[in-house]
Amino acid sequence: MRKNLTLMLCALTLSATALAEVPTSARPSGNLIFQTDKPWSPRVNVDAGTVMVYGIDESLRARIRSWREHGYRVAVMTGVSWGFYADYLRGDFDGREHWDETQEAQGGKLLLHTGREVPYMVPTQAYGRYLNQGIRRALEAGAEAIYLEEPEFWAKAGWSSAFKAAWRAHYGRSWEAPDSSPDAQYRASRLKYKLYRDALAQVFTFVREWGAAHGRMIPCYVATHSVLNYAQWKIVSPESSLLDVGADGYIAQVWTGTARTPTVYEGVKAERTFESAFLEYGALQNIARSSGKTIWYLNDPIEDNPNHSWIDYRRNWESTLTASLMQPDVANYEVLPWPDRIFGADALYPTAEHTPTSAGKSSKSLIPPAYFAELQTVFHALSELPGTTAQWQAAGTSGVGVLVSDSIMFQRAAPAPSDPALGNFYGLALPLLMRGIPVEPVQVETSHPRANHDPLDAYKLLVLTYEGQKPPSAAFHTQLANWVRRGGALVVVDDDAEPYHRASDWWNTGANDYATPRQHLFETLGITDAAAKHGVATGKGWVHFALRSPSALGRAMGGSDTVRALARSAAVAVGLPWRESPALVLRRGPYIIAAGIEVADHARPIVLSGRYLDLFDAEQPLIREVNVSAGSRRLLVDLDQLATHTIAAAGARITGVTSDARHLSFKQSGMRGNAGTTALISIVAKSAPKRVLCDGERLANTTFADGVLRIRTSSDERPRTIDIIW
């Protein structure tokens, strides 16, 4: 994840499970991680089990030690495609300068991350050896797992001498300018994808060998944006293929900065942070489900752009967090990156939202106490999620997916880039999501059958286009056809018009001579275009085809209705009940996560009745009726699902909980907040307690009402023992 670089961007990450020899009793939140380049301090005593120490400079050992001394499991992370690698570029590493490995666009423009000495790199074998040298230092300093961050190759790159050499070595022919033809651009993107896959494989292999030589098992992870965001931002990354070369899992780097990228729906281009985040997290959840690998979801209480207000940051964080919690197959979270830029003494941001009349006039402040307290409360809730069951309380038809391939990143640059707003995907997904259908991006590359199990069987309705992306192999068509024959409904939306159908790949080389890959799919299905346009049965399943461009439908008023009508007719044909909803409401154990859909206000809002604490409010108010109206975001804890003497919400880190019919005891600590910040803890109780003690002394700041005992203590890092006696 991007940040202003004032540190060495070579780092490695340690998973919570990788540090088994560190006592877990000190840190309850084993499913929570965060990253920082700083040593421990009371302002950033985050409620998480693992800290990812970022950077491998000379201070690394001391920083690792400072966090370990405060009970954290320690991890280390390194950037892959960029970082402070001047010693490599200048030739200090191996006696040869490597400036020619800078990613380069047409006309010699160098693609730089932060200044001349922090370029985006073309990964070579020498570069891999350089990364391995830094990783060795990190392992020797105590890292027990490796996170490689953001393998990224710009789609507009491909002119550097290092890339030209890689082209000649891979294709066995002279380099072609990527913008000279769609075929050249497609080949260039596939090569970029391969180069970073090979670079990470080189590092993973080194780590495995180093671990074997030292009697240690060291997992390797990748911190990456979603394939959707990389395609939006015109970046090529090896994404799902990393599972095949040794990645043990991912951090899904989805946050306000990615999710606020505008999308087009019904011809309107706008930020749709919740909807975009829901689909981005969904893309990584799909990989987690189909592969069984570990995935953490990133949430960032602010974002890389420092010019937004605290109000903006908070609203968008609540949207992305809500979207992440609606992916029930994942219960591991990176609660924040860079805590110093959120809680630090100089973390000053505007207090009011920017308007044309307020430019330059808004005052700045540290994080507002209410937002600080809300974050602590949510961190505690996230630590309670593992093991909870999930069930939709309100949602449209489930089991619906939109197929997406890594090749969606291959058609994003000249001479014929696909739709700038990625309408080939969003033009199909948003019409469903905007009517409360919890549609999932279905990653083609990780959905291949294995051991009598086909991951596609998790879906009853799939939507597909080859506009803007291409199928990885003919085998996928065989799998998809078999899925349809078993009873699946397939909707294909494609006008067959784009020039990338003529790029050289399996469907038009060797014995194959198809004008488009869709033609091969329909032949595999045994259907004709004419029949599919009206809908056609295939085995127990159904195929419906529309000769339309998804991007054009997304730009057109009424285009979303066309997509929904196609999906509805296919669902009905296979007996899948069609439902729409004005909101998504998911229960995960005692927690209720809810989002009103922006454009579904034609329907009555969903109303939840019960006894809930609102965790998006620092005061944790009790609410008996909740209207999930358009645009609302809710994280609630259902008090009726909790036993008496249970901690329902806590704006602090809680450890060592013991309880019986007359007594509840626990330790409480947290982060040092702004002046006057308190930690509020809400406890389910049938009556007011006889006394509440803090470190043996009576605690006066307590109230009891409506079956909830509330206690307040100072918000700082000092551990306190709380005893409550009834």
XYZ file of C-alpha atoms in Angstrom:
726
model
C 0.000 0.000 0.000
C 1.340 3.359 -0.980
C 2.637 5.891 1.518
C 5.043 8.829 1.519
C 8.373 7.077 1.591
C 10.680 8.173 4.358
C 11.862 4.691 5.016
C 13.434 1.824 3.242
C 10.703 0.050 1.351
C 12.229 -3.392 1.669
C 10.210 -5.373 4.180
C 8.830 -8.723 5.148
C 5.686 -9.839 6.986
C 5.020 -12.408 9.639
C 1.634 -14.042 9.940
C 0.001 -14.461 13.306
C 0.165 -18.211 12.925
C 3.827 -18.173 11.943
C 5.090 -17.066 15.357
C 3.854 -20.019 17.339
C 6.715 -19.918 19.811
C 5.703 -16.450 21.012
C 3.242 -16.818 23.926
C -0.266 -16.100 22.686
C -1.735 -15.332 26.087
C -0.330 -11.808 26.024
C -2.167 -10.890 22.830
C -5.729 -12.127 22.305
C -6.240 -10.756 18.798
C -4.477 -13.451 16.802
C -6.554 -12.686 13.713
C -5.527 -9.007 13.666
C -2.342 -7.520 12.235
C -1.020 -4.068 11.368
C 2.104 -2.572 9.827
C 4.470 0.181 10.943
C 7.995 1.377 10.304
C 8.311 2.735 13.854
C 9.245 1.129 17.193
C 6.589 0.575 19.846
C 5.081 3.651 21.431
C 2.033 4.163 23.668
C 0.226 6.112 20.942
C 0.282 3.103 18.621
C -0.279 0.239 21.064
C -2.737 -1.297 18.595
C -5.101 -4.070 19.659
C -3.679 -6.714 17.320
C -1.698 -9.876 17.836
C 0.905 -9.310 15.134
C 2.829 -6.231 14.093
C 4.412 -6.130 10.642
C 7.658 -4.234 11.153
C 8.296 -2.429 7.887
C 11.785 -1.764 6.601
C 15.123 -3.580 6.861
C 17.495 -0.754 7.648
C 19.958 -0.831 10.542
C 17.200 -0.061 13.048
C 15.300 -3.268 12.221
C 16.591 -5.371 15.122
C 15.840 -2.650 17.649
C 12.345 -2.099 16.277
C 11.602 -5.823 16.359
C 12.829 -6.001 19.946
C 10.664 -3.050 21.042
C 7.475 -4.724 19.818
C 8.376 -8.154 21.170
C 8.991 -6.646 24.593
C 5.382 -5.461 24.582
C 3.943 -8.875 23.785
C 3.503 -8.650 20.023
C 4.269 -11.317 17.498
C 6.571 -9.657 14.985
C 6.485 -9.685 11.203
C 8.497 -7.960 8.498
C 7.375 -6.800 4.983
C 9.238 -5.724 1.834
C 8.189 -3.899 -1.306
C 8.800 -5.854 -4.500
C 8.379 -3.492 -7.418
C 9.763 -0.354 -5.767
C 11.695 0.798 -2.739
C 14.859 2.590 -1.621
C 17.104 0.368 -3.689
C 19.670 2.979 -4.683
C 22.555 0.703 -3.692
C 21.305 -1.802 -6.274
C 20.729 0.846 -8.943
C 24.166 2.403 -8.428
C 25.965 -0.936 -8.605
C 26.972 -1.285 -4.960
C 25.289 -4.699 -4.841
C 27.107 -6.536 -7.647
C 29.410 -3.983 -9.290
C 27.012 -3.207 -12.171
C 24.599 -0.307 -12.426
C 20.956 -1.286 -12.893
C 19.279 1.951 -13.922
C 18.232 0.230 -17.160
C 15.839 -1.931 -15.095
C 13.601 1.060 -14.402
C 10.146 0.633 -15.914
C 9.953 2.952 -18.903
C 7.049 4.290 -20.972
C 7.054 5.393 -24.580
C 9.417 8.270 -25.274
C 11.839 7.319 -22.512
C 9.648 8.478 -19.627
C 10.831 6.720 -16.460
C 8.079 5.468 -14.159
C 9.043 6.561 -10.664
C 7.342 5.902 -7.367
C 9.108 8.544 -5.301
C 11.969 10.341 -7.002
C 14.726 9.194 -9.321
C 16.141 6.641 -6.900
C 12.794 4.966 -6.175
C 11.634 3.729 -9.586
C 9.280 0.932 -10.494
C 11.522 -1.985 -11.431
C 11.677 -4.522 -14.234
C 12.408 -7.653 -12.168
C 15.490 -9.559 -13.313
C 17.405 -12.469 -11.807
C 19.941 -9.995 -10.397
C 17.133 -7.977 -8.829
C 15.749 -11.156 -7.261
C 19.165 -11.917 -5.757
C 19.277 -8.395 -4.356
C 15.869 -8.834 -2.720
C 17.003 -12.168 -1.294
C 19.999 -10.484 0.311
C 17.715 -8.069 2.156
C 15.325 -10.846 3.073
C 18.195 -12.840 4.557
C 18.988 -9.894 6.855
C 15.345 -9.735 7.926
C 15.179 -13.466 8.631
C 18.354 -13.276 10.651
C 16.807 -10.422 12.626
C 13.901 -12.645 13.636
C 11.316 -12.639 10.842
C 9.577 -15.987 10.555
C 7.350 -15.316 7.544
C 7.722 -13.134 4.485
C 5.268 -10.693 2.987
C 6.185 -9.325 -0.424
C 4.254 -6.172 -1.169
C 2.715 -4.971 -4.431
C 4.303 -6.712 -7.427
C 3.343 -4.074 -9.996
C 4.201 -3.457 -13.637
C 2.553 -0.470 -15.314
C 0.540 -1.285 -18.422
C 1.988 1.788 -20.148
C 5.551 0.520 -19.542
C 7.563 -1.797 -21.784
C 10.259 0.360 -23.438
C 13.250 -0.144 -21.125
C 16.273 -2.105 -22.302
C 15.719 -4.671 -19.520
C 12.188 -5.337 -20.722
C 13.294 -5.569 -24.333
C 15.883 -8.170 -23.323
C 13.242 -10.129 -21.408
C 10.970 -10.008 -24.494
C 13.688 -11.449 -26.717
C 14.515 -14.174 -24.190
C 10.875 -15.180 -23.675
C 9.436 -14.866 -27.179
C 12.600 -15.650 -29.133
C 12.114 -12.731 -31.478
C 12.737 -8.998 -31.696
C 10.944 -6.703 -29.300
C 7.761 -5.046 -30.514
C 6.531 -1.723 -29.182
C 3.555 -2.569 -26.945
C 1.430 0.136 -28.552
C 2.110 -1.108 -32.088
C -0.822 -3.559 -32.093
C -3.296 -5.240 -29.732
C -1.288 -8.446 -30.088
C 1.930 -6.680 -29.011
C 0.202 -5.092 -26.006
C -1.320 -8.420 -24.996
C 2.064 -10.147 -25.262
C 3.759 -7.361 -23.309
C 1.220 -7.655 -20.491
C 1.518 -11.432 -20.317
C 5.288 -11.043 -20.067
C 4.999 -8.452 -17.286
C 2.723 -10.846 -15.424
C 5.269 -13.651 -15.834
C 8.260 -11.546 -14.821
C 6.825 -10.673 -11.425
C 5.494 -14.188 -10.901
C 9.017 -15.486 -11.551
C 10.550 -12.834 -9.288
C 8.329 -13.835 -6.388
C 8.972 -17.510 -7.078
C 12.700 -16.771 -6.874
C 12.246 -15.192 -3.450
C 9.848 -17.884 -2.208
C 12.368 -20.555 -3.201
C 15.150 -18.744 -1.356
C 13.025 -18.461 1.778
C 12.103 -22.150 1.700
C 15.742 -23.157 1.287
C 16.921 -20.805 4.030
C 14.220 -22.140 6.343
C 15.137 -25.751 5.606
C 18.806 -25.031 6.339
C 17.874 -23.465 9.688
C 15.169 -25.932 10.707
C 12.373 -23.388 10.354
C 9.093 -23.364 8.442
C 8.691 -19.872 6.971
C 5.454 -19.116 5.111
C 5.422 -16.535 2.325
C 2.580 -14.108 1.676
C 1.810 -11.365 -0.819
C 0.194 -8.015 -0.054
C -1.704 -7.074 -3.204
C -4.522 -4.951 -4.507
C -7.496 -6.733 -6.030
C -7.363 -7.696 -9.693
C -10.222 -5.218 -10.228
C -8.297 -2.266 -8.833
C -5.113 -3.157 -10.678
C -7.114 -3.261 -13.901
C -8.741 0.086 -13.037
C -5.377 1.676 -12.296
C -3.810 0.091 -15.410
C -1.300 -2.105 -13.589
C -0.313 -5.702 -14.347
C 0.342 -8.012 -11.389
C 0.639 -11.812 -11.134
C -2.306 -11.925 -8.710
C -3.842 -15.439 -8.526
C -0.892 -17.215 -10.181
C 1.202 -16.653 -7.064
C -0.578 -19.556 -5.416
C 1.131 -21.805 -7.964
C 4.637 -20.603 -7.110
C 4.610 -20.790 -3.344
C 2.438 -18.014 -1.888
C 0.745 -19.182 1.302
C -1.848 -16.420 1.198
C -2.514 -12.718 0.756
C -3.268 -9.417 2.334
C -6.138 -7.978 0.308
C -5.111 -4.343 0.026
C -8.522 -2.761 -0.353
C -9.141 0.598 1.272
C -10.706 3.988 0.600
C -7.959 4.879 -1.863
C -8.835 1.947 -4.140
C -12.560 1.725 -3.513
C -13.307 5.392 -4.190
C -12.061 5.004 -7.775
C -15.125 6.131 -9.795
C -17.310 3.608 -11.567
C -20.071 4.105 -14.133
C -23.624 2.963 -13.488
C -26.626 3.991 -15.564
C -24.363 6.463 -17.340
C -23.304 8.235 -14.121
C -19.638 8.226 -13.159
C -19.235 8.524 -9.390
C -17.457 7.247 -6.314
C -19.257 4.186 -4.974
C -16.967 3.258 -2.122
C -19.090 0.562 -0.490
C -20.064 -1.140 -3.730
C -16.527 -1.080 -5.153
C -15.060 -2.346 -1.884
C -17.659 -5.121 -1.694
C -16.575 -6.371 -5.123
C -12.843 -5.890 -4.475
C -12.921 -7.805 -1.190
C -15.137 -10.370 -2.887
C -12.508 -11.026 -5.538
C -9.976 -11.964 -2.851
C -12.549 -13.898 -0.806
C -13.190 -16.007 -3.887
C -9.488 -16.913 -4.018
C -9.534 -17.741 -0.300
C -12.555 -20.012 -0.646
C -11.364 -21.859 -3.737
C -7.741 -22.250 -2.598
C -8.042 -22.659 1.167
C -5.262 -20.090 1.622
C -5.129 -17.520 4.403
C -6.224 -13.990 3.556
C -6.248 -10.825 5.649
C -8.472 -7.904 4.692
C -6.885 -4.480 4.992
C -8.897 -1.618 6.459
C -7.415 1.882 6.587
C -9.026 4.535 8.817
C -7.654 7.214 6.474
C -5.947 6.865 3.076
C -2.800 7.874 1.213
C -4.249 11.204 0.082
C -3.732 13.583 3.040
C -6.088 16.266 1.731
C -9.392 14.744 2.794
C -11.097 15.564 6.064
C -11.595 13.411 9.130
C -15.292 13.354 8.210
C -14.499 11.950 4.768
C -12.024 9.411 6.122
C -14.475 8.159 8.739
C -17.412 7.845 6.349
C -15.400 5.950 3.758
C -13.689 3.732 6.350
C -17.099 2.690 7.637
C -18.115 1.828 4.056
C -15.022 -0.270 3.315
C -15.131 -1.968 6.718
C -18.801 -2.843 6.239
C -18.009 -4.284 2.811
C -15.156 -6.381 4.223
C -17.328 -7.820 6.998
C -19.863 -8.974 4.413
C -17.337 -11.540 3.124
C -17.912 -14.284 5.723
C -15.186 -16.652 4.489
C -12.540 -14.244 5.821
C -12.088 -13.337 9.486
C -8.491 -12.036 9.487
C -7.889 -8.299 9.288
C -5.097 -5.820 8.884
C -6.770 -3.195 11.029
C -4.588 -0.385 9.774
C -1.338 0.495 8.068
C 0.965 3.228 9.348
C -0.617 3.993 12.765
C 1.575 7.067 13.171
C -0.174 8.788 10.285
C -3.499 8.107 12.050
C -2.687 8.490 15.751
C 0.687 10.234 15.663
C 1.385 13.582 17.300
C 1.673 15.248 13.878
C -1.206 13.395 12.152
C -3.160 16.557 11.358
C -5.986 16.558 8.802
C -8.814 18.972 7.950
C -11.716 19.017 10.373
C -14.273 19.967 7.703
C -14.977 18.577 4.258
C -13.572 20.489 1.317
C -15.953 22.696 -0.627
C -15.216 25.353 -3.254
C -15.785 28.071 -0.643
C -13.764 26.396 2.102
C -10.555 25.812 0.151
C -7.572 26.728 2.276
C -9.746 27.772 5.240
C -10.366 24.495 7.029
C -8.497 24.019 10.289
C -6.626 20.809 10.972
C -6.646 18.613 14.031
C -5.514 15.314 15.445
C -7.929 12.405 15.164
C -11.250 13.398 16.776
C -11.789 11.612 20.121
C -15.074 10.091 18.898
C -13.376 8.545 15.852
C -10.475 7.342 18.008
C -12.894 5.631 20.395
C -14.910 4.136 17.536
C -11.783 2.579 16.043
C -10.834 0.952 19.350
C -14.355 -0.455 19.687
C -14.310 -1.901 16.179
C -10.837 -3.417 16.644
C -12.194 -5.320 19.642
C -15.217 -6.498 17.627
C -12.987 -7.745 14.814
C -10.985 -9.808 17.288
C -14.202 -11.586 18.296
C -15.243 -12.650 14.781
C -13.308 -15.905 14.177
C -15.506 -18.977 14.467
C -18.787 -17.111 14.126
C -21.374 -18.401 11.699
C -22.791 -16.167 8.992
C -26.265 -15.863 7.536
C -27.921 -13.264 5.331
C -30.810 -11.558 7.133
C -31.678 -9.453 4.107
C -30.261 -9.858 0.619
C -31.203 -10.640 -2.922
C -30.536 -13.928 -4.664
C -27.358 -15.640 -3.484
C -25.073 -17.915 -5.503
C -24.534 -15.343 -8.260
C -21.095 -14.523 -9.689
C -19.390 -12.566 -12.443
C -16.430 -14.425 -13.955
C -13.162 -12.489 -13.994
C -9.704 -13.480 -15.249
C -6.276 -12.069 -14.474
C -6.176 -11.199 -18.183
C -8.491 -8.283 -17.348
C -5.190 -6.463 -16.634
C -3.767 -7.249 -20.118
C -5.874 -4.865 -22.236
C -5.450 -1.570 -20.416
C -3.027 0.393 -22.592
C -2.562 1.630 -26.162
C -3.299 1.024 -28.947
C -6.790 -0.191 -28.000
C -7.347 -0.063 -24.234
C -10.567 -1.505 -22.863
C -13.111 0.774 -21.197
C -11.317 3.254 -18.861
C -13.950 2.734 -16.154
C -13.648 -1.056 -16.434
C -17.228 -1.224 -17.633
C -16.668 -4.736 -18.946
C -16.813 -5.860 -15.305
C -18.791 -3.150 -13.505
C -21.355 -3.017 -16.300
C -22.308 -6.585 -15.326
C -21.722 -6.565 -11.557
C -23.223 -3.233 -10.480
C -26.717 -3.846 -11.930
C -26.960 -6.876 -9.626
C -25.308 -5.420 -6.536
C -27.358 -2.212 -6.803
C -30.470 -4.318 -6.276
C -29.123 -6.045 -3.203
C -27.832 -9.200 -4.877
C -24.572 -10.170 -3.127
C -22.794 -10.890 -6.392
C -19.231 -12.220 -6.233
C -16.330 -11.844 -8.666
C -15.385 -15.435 -9.536
C -11.668 -15.810 -10.286
C -11.290 -18.079 -13.303
C -7.692 -19.091 -12.595
C -8.355 -20.413 -9.086
C -11.662 -22.116 -9.894
C -10.297 -25.218 -11.609
C -11.693 -28.556 -10.339
C -9.746 -30.544 -7.780
C -10.285 -33.827 -5.913
C -13.916 -34.398 -6.932
C -14.745 -30.792 -6.134
C -15.545 -28.003 -8.567
C -15.420 -24.510 -6.985
C -17.964 -23.335 -9.575
C -20.556 -25.488 -7.830
C -20.786 -22.775 -5.156
C -22.705 -20.752 -7.763
C -26.030 -21.278 -9.477
C -25.806 -18.305 -11.865
C -22.672 -16.970 -13.561
C -22.304 -13.955 -15.840
C -19.488 -13.831 -18.413
C -17.977 -11.545 -21.008
C -14.774 -11.706 -23.022
C -14.801 -7.984 -23.560
C -11.708 -6.698 -21.772
C -10.470 -10.149 -20.741
C -9.766 -13.545 -22.241
C -10.044 -17.148 -20.958
C -6.761 -18.694 -19.797
C -7.277 -22.052 -21.518
C -9.639 -24.327 -23.418
C -9.864 -26.437 -20.254
C -11.821 -23.672 -18.566
C -14.493 -23.927 -21.254
C -14.781 -27.659 -20.657
C -15.213 -27.014 -16.926
C -17.767 -24.254 -17.518
C -19.763 -26.396 -19.964
C -19.862 -29.270 -17.469
C -21.042 -26.871 -14.758
C -23.886 -25.690 -17.007
C -24.925 -29.264 -17.808
C -25.095 -30.041 -14.083
C -27.699 -27.301 -13.702
C -25.927 -23.959 -13.783
C -27.299 -20.854 -15.502
C -24.807 -18.946 -17.673
C -25.420 -15.442 -19.021
C -22.989 -14.290 -21.730
C -22.923 -10.593 -22.646
C -20.494 -9.724 -25.460
C -20.639 -7.930 -28.797
C -17.556 -9.786 -30.121
C -16.234 -6.460 -31.416
C -13.012 -5.706 -29.597
C -9.646 -6.044 -31.405
C -8.013 -8.143 -28.664
C -9.909 -11.179 -29.925
C -7.217 -11.217 -32.604
C -4.342 -11.341 -30.108
C -2.392 -14.566 -30.512
C -3.527 -17.097 -27.935
C -4.849 -20.635 -27.668
C -8.231 -20.023 -29.383
C -6.628 -18.863 -32.662
C -3.315 -20.746 -32.805
C -2.294 -24.313 -33.591
C -5.301 -26.444 -34.482
C -7.719 -23.742 -33.280
C -9.051 -21.056 -35.588
C -11.824 -19.228 -33.729
C -12.515 -15.544 -34.325
C -13.350 -15.133 -30.641
C -12.948 -17.367 -27.597
C -16.724 -17.177 -27.110
C -17.179 -19.191 -30.299
C -15.088 -21.982 -28.796
C -17.149 -21.842 -25.595
C -20.439 -22.188 -27.484
C -19.050 -25.049 -29.542
C -18.008 -26.757 -26.302
C -21.511 -26.199 -24.946
C -23.007 -27.567 -28.164
C -25.200 -24.507 -28.790
C -25.624 -21.928 -31.534
C -25.662 -18.154 -31.255
C -29.219 -18.032 -32.594
C -30.540 -20.427 -29.966
C -28.614 -18.821 -27.103
C -30.019 -15.364 -27.896
C -33.440 -16.665 -26.875
C -32.082 -18.826 -24.072
C -31.310 -22.494 -24.539
C -31.284 -25.547 -22.279
C -28.002 -27.453 -22.050
C -28.278 -30.591 -19.973
C -29.905 -29.516 -16.712
C -28.654 -25.955 -17.188
C -29.363 -22.870 -19.269
C -27.420 -20.397 -21.414
C -28.642 -16.943 -22.386
C -26.599 -14.767 -24.758
C -26.885 -11.055 -25.525
C -24.851 -9.583 -28.380
C -24.188 -6.411 -26.377
C -21.183 -4.625 -24.911
C -21.203 -4.616 -21.078
C -19.350 -1.284 -21.062
C -21.945 0.253 -23.380
C -24.751 -1.094 -21.189
C -23.123 0.512 -18.155
C -23.047 3.882 -19.904
C -26.658 3.682 -21.088
C -29.774 4.628 -19.160
C -31.700 1.414 -18.791
C -28.641 -0.729 -19.463
C -28.739 -2.132 -15.935
C -32.329 -3.267 -16.494
C -31.145 -5.238 -19.520
C -28.501 -7.031 -17.455
C -30.957 -7.789 -14.645
C -33.558 -9.085 -17.094
C -31.031 -11.485 -18.613
C -29.937 -12.701 -15.188
C -33.510 -13.050 -13.943
C -34.637 -15.085 -16.948
C -31.660 -17.431 -16.620
C -32.261 -17.843 -12.876
C -35.911 -18.695 -13.409
C -34.962 -21.223 -16.098
C -32.948 -23.282 -13.580
C -35.351 -22.816 -10.676
C -33.278 -20.245 -8.806
C -35.651 -17.864 -6.968
C -35.036 -14.270 -7.973
C -35.029 -11.740 -5.154
C -33.969 -8.115 -4.929
C -33.407 -6.169 -1.724
C -32.969 -2.506 -0.755
C -30.204 -3.508 1.662
C -27.654 -6.139 2.523
C -27.844 -7.359 6.122
C -25.542 -10.140 7.310
C -25.431 -11.754 10.742
C -22.055 -13.067 11.934
C -22.629 -14.569 15.352
C -23.919 -11.718 17.548
C -22.832 -9.062 15.044
C -25.102 -7.493 12.447
C -23.494 -5.840 9.425
C -25.824 -3.772 7.267
C -25.647 -1.504 4.233
C -28.470 0.297 2.473
C -27.954 0.254 -1.280
C -27.711 3.736 -2.753
C -30.059 3.339 -5.699
C -32.540 0.961 -4.143
C -34.514 3.706 -2.391
C -37.564 2.832 -4.475
C -38.253 0.149 -1.881
C -39.081 0.455 1.779
C -35.947 0.350 3.929
C -35.150 -2.759 5.913
C -36.074 -2.303 9.580
C -34.282 -4.283 12.297
C -35.963 -4.620 15.686
C -34.257 -5.823 18.844
C -31.631 -4.618 21.333
C -28.462 -3.501 19.595
C -25.336 -1.550 20.461
C -24.183 0.709 17.621
C -20.433 0.184 17.198
C -20.122 3.028 14.681
C -20.884 5.414 17.548
C -18.263 6.120 20.206
C -20.987 6.118 22.885
C -22.143 2.599 21.932
C -25.815 3.615 22.256
C -28.535 1.014 22.678
C -30.921 1.016 19.722
C -34.196 -0.900 19.550
C -35.113 -0.117 15.946
C -32.675 0.350 13.068
C -33.700 1.654 9.641
C -31.213 0.415 7.048
C -31.972 3.174 4.574
C -30.141 3.978 1.351
C -26.506 4.831 2.055
C -26.524 3.742 5.707
C -23.693 1.626 7.099
C -24.163 -0.272 10.340
C -22.113 -2.489 12.618
C -24.268 -3.665 15.507
C -23.943 -6.168 18.309
C -27.163 -8.016 19.141
C -27.437 -8.033 22.925
C -30.062 -10.770 22.880
C -27.461 -13.129 21.423
C -25.058 -12.661 24.330
C -24.979 -14.370 27.698
C -25.176 -12.415 30.922
C -21.832 -10.987 32.105
C -20.462 -10.893 28.540
C -18.435 -7.955 27.249
C -20.577 -6.702 24.362
C -18.342 -3.857 23.200
C -15.023 -2.430 24.322
C -13.076 0.637 23.298
C -9.934 -1.037 24.609
C -7.858 -4.193 24.378
C -9.339 -6.921 26.598
C -7.415 -9.957 27.887
C -7.703 -12.562 30.612
C -11.507 -12.696 30.822
C -12.991 -14.917 33.576
C -16.584 -14.956 34.747
C -19.208 -16.792 36.769
C -22.694 -16.023 38.037
C -21.536 -13.256 40.396
C -18.170 -12.083 39.085
C -16.512 -10.831 35.896
C -12.787 -10.065 35.715
C -10.540 -8.962 32.864
C -7.498 -6.885 32.018
C -7.940 -3.708 29.994
C -5.383 -1.600 28.157
C -5.199 0.328 24.917
C -3.584 3.205 23.103
C -2.863 6.634 24.449
C -5.457 8.831 22.785
C -5.963 12.564 22.620
C -6.343 14.441 25.875
C -9.518 13.381 27.650
C -10.111 10.242 25.598
C -11.725 7.480 27.613
C -12.264 3.788 27.000
C -15.918 2.742 27.176
C -16.748 -0.906 27.927
C -20.335 -2.211 27.696
C -21.291 -5.418 29.500
C -24.513 -7.429 29.385
C -25.951 -7.669 32.895
C -29.281 -8.339 34.614
C -28.688 -5.884 37.413
C -26.372 -3.191 38.631
C -23.241 -4.604 40.290
C -22.486 -4.253 43.958
C -19.101 -2.817 43.133
C -16.652 -2.305 40.270
C -12.939 -2.297 41.065
C -10.025 -1.059 38.971
C -6.741 -2.456 40.280
C -8.476 -3.067 43.602
C -9.828 0.482 43.921
C -13.521 1.296 43.539
C -14.317 2.659 40.061
C -16.954 5.375 40.210
C -17.430 6.060 36.502
C -20.054 3.369 35.881
C -23.726 3.311 34.877
C -26.366 0.606 34.500
C -29.491 0.844 32.362
C -31.517 -1.340 29.990
C -29.502 -4.434 30.853
C -26.161 -2.842 30.007
C -23.412 -1.982 32.475
C -21.079 0.703 31.138
C -17.704 1.477 32.648
C -15.210 4.131 31.598
C -11.490 4.241 32.209
C -8.660 6.313 30.812
C -7.571 5.327 27.304
C -3.871 4.559 27.537
C -1.485 1.651 27.351
C -1.251 0.903 31.071
C -2.866 -2.506 31.823
C -5.607 -2.418 34.450
C -7.435 -5.246 36.152
C -11.186 -4.743 36.265
C -13.275 -6.753 38.738
C -17.061 -6.576 38.736
C -19.030 -8.178 41.564
C -22.793 -8.701 41.576
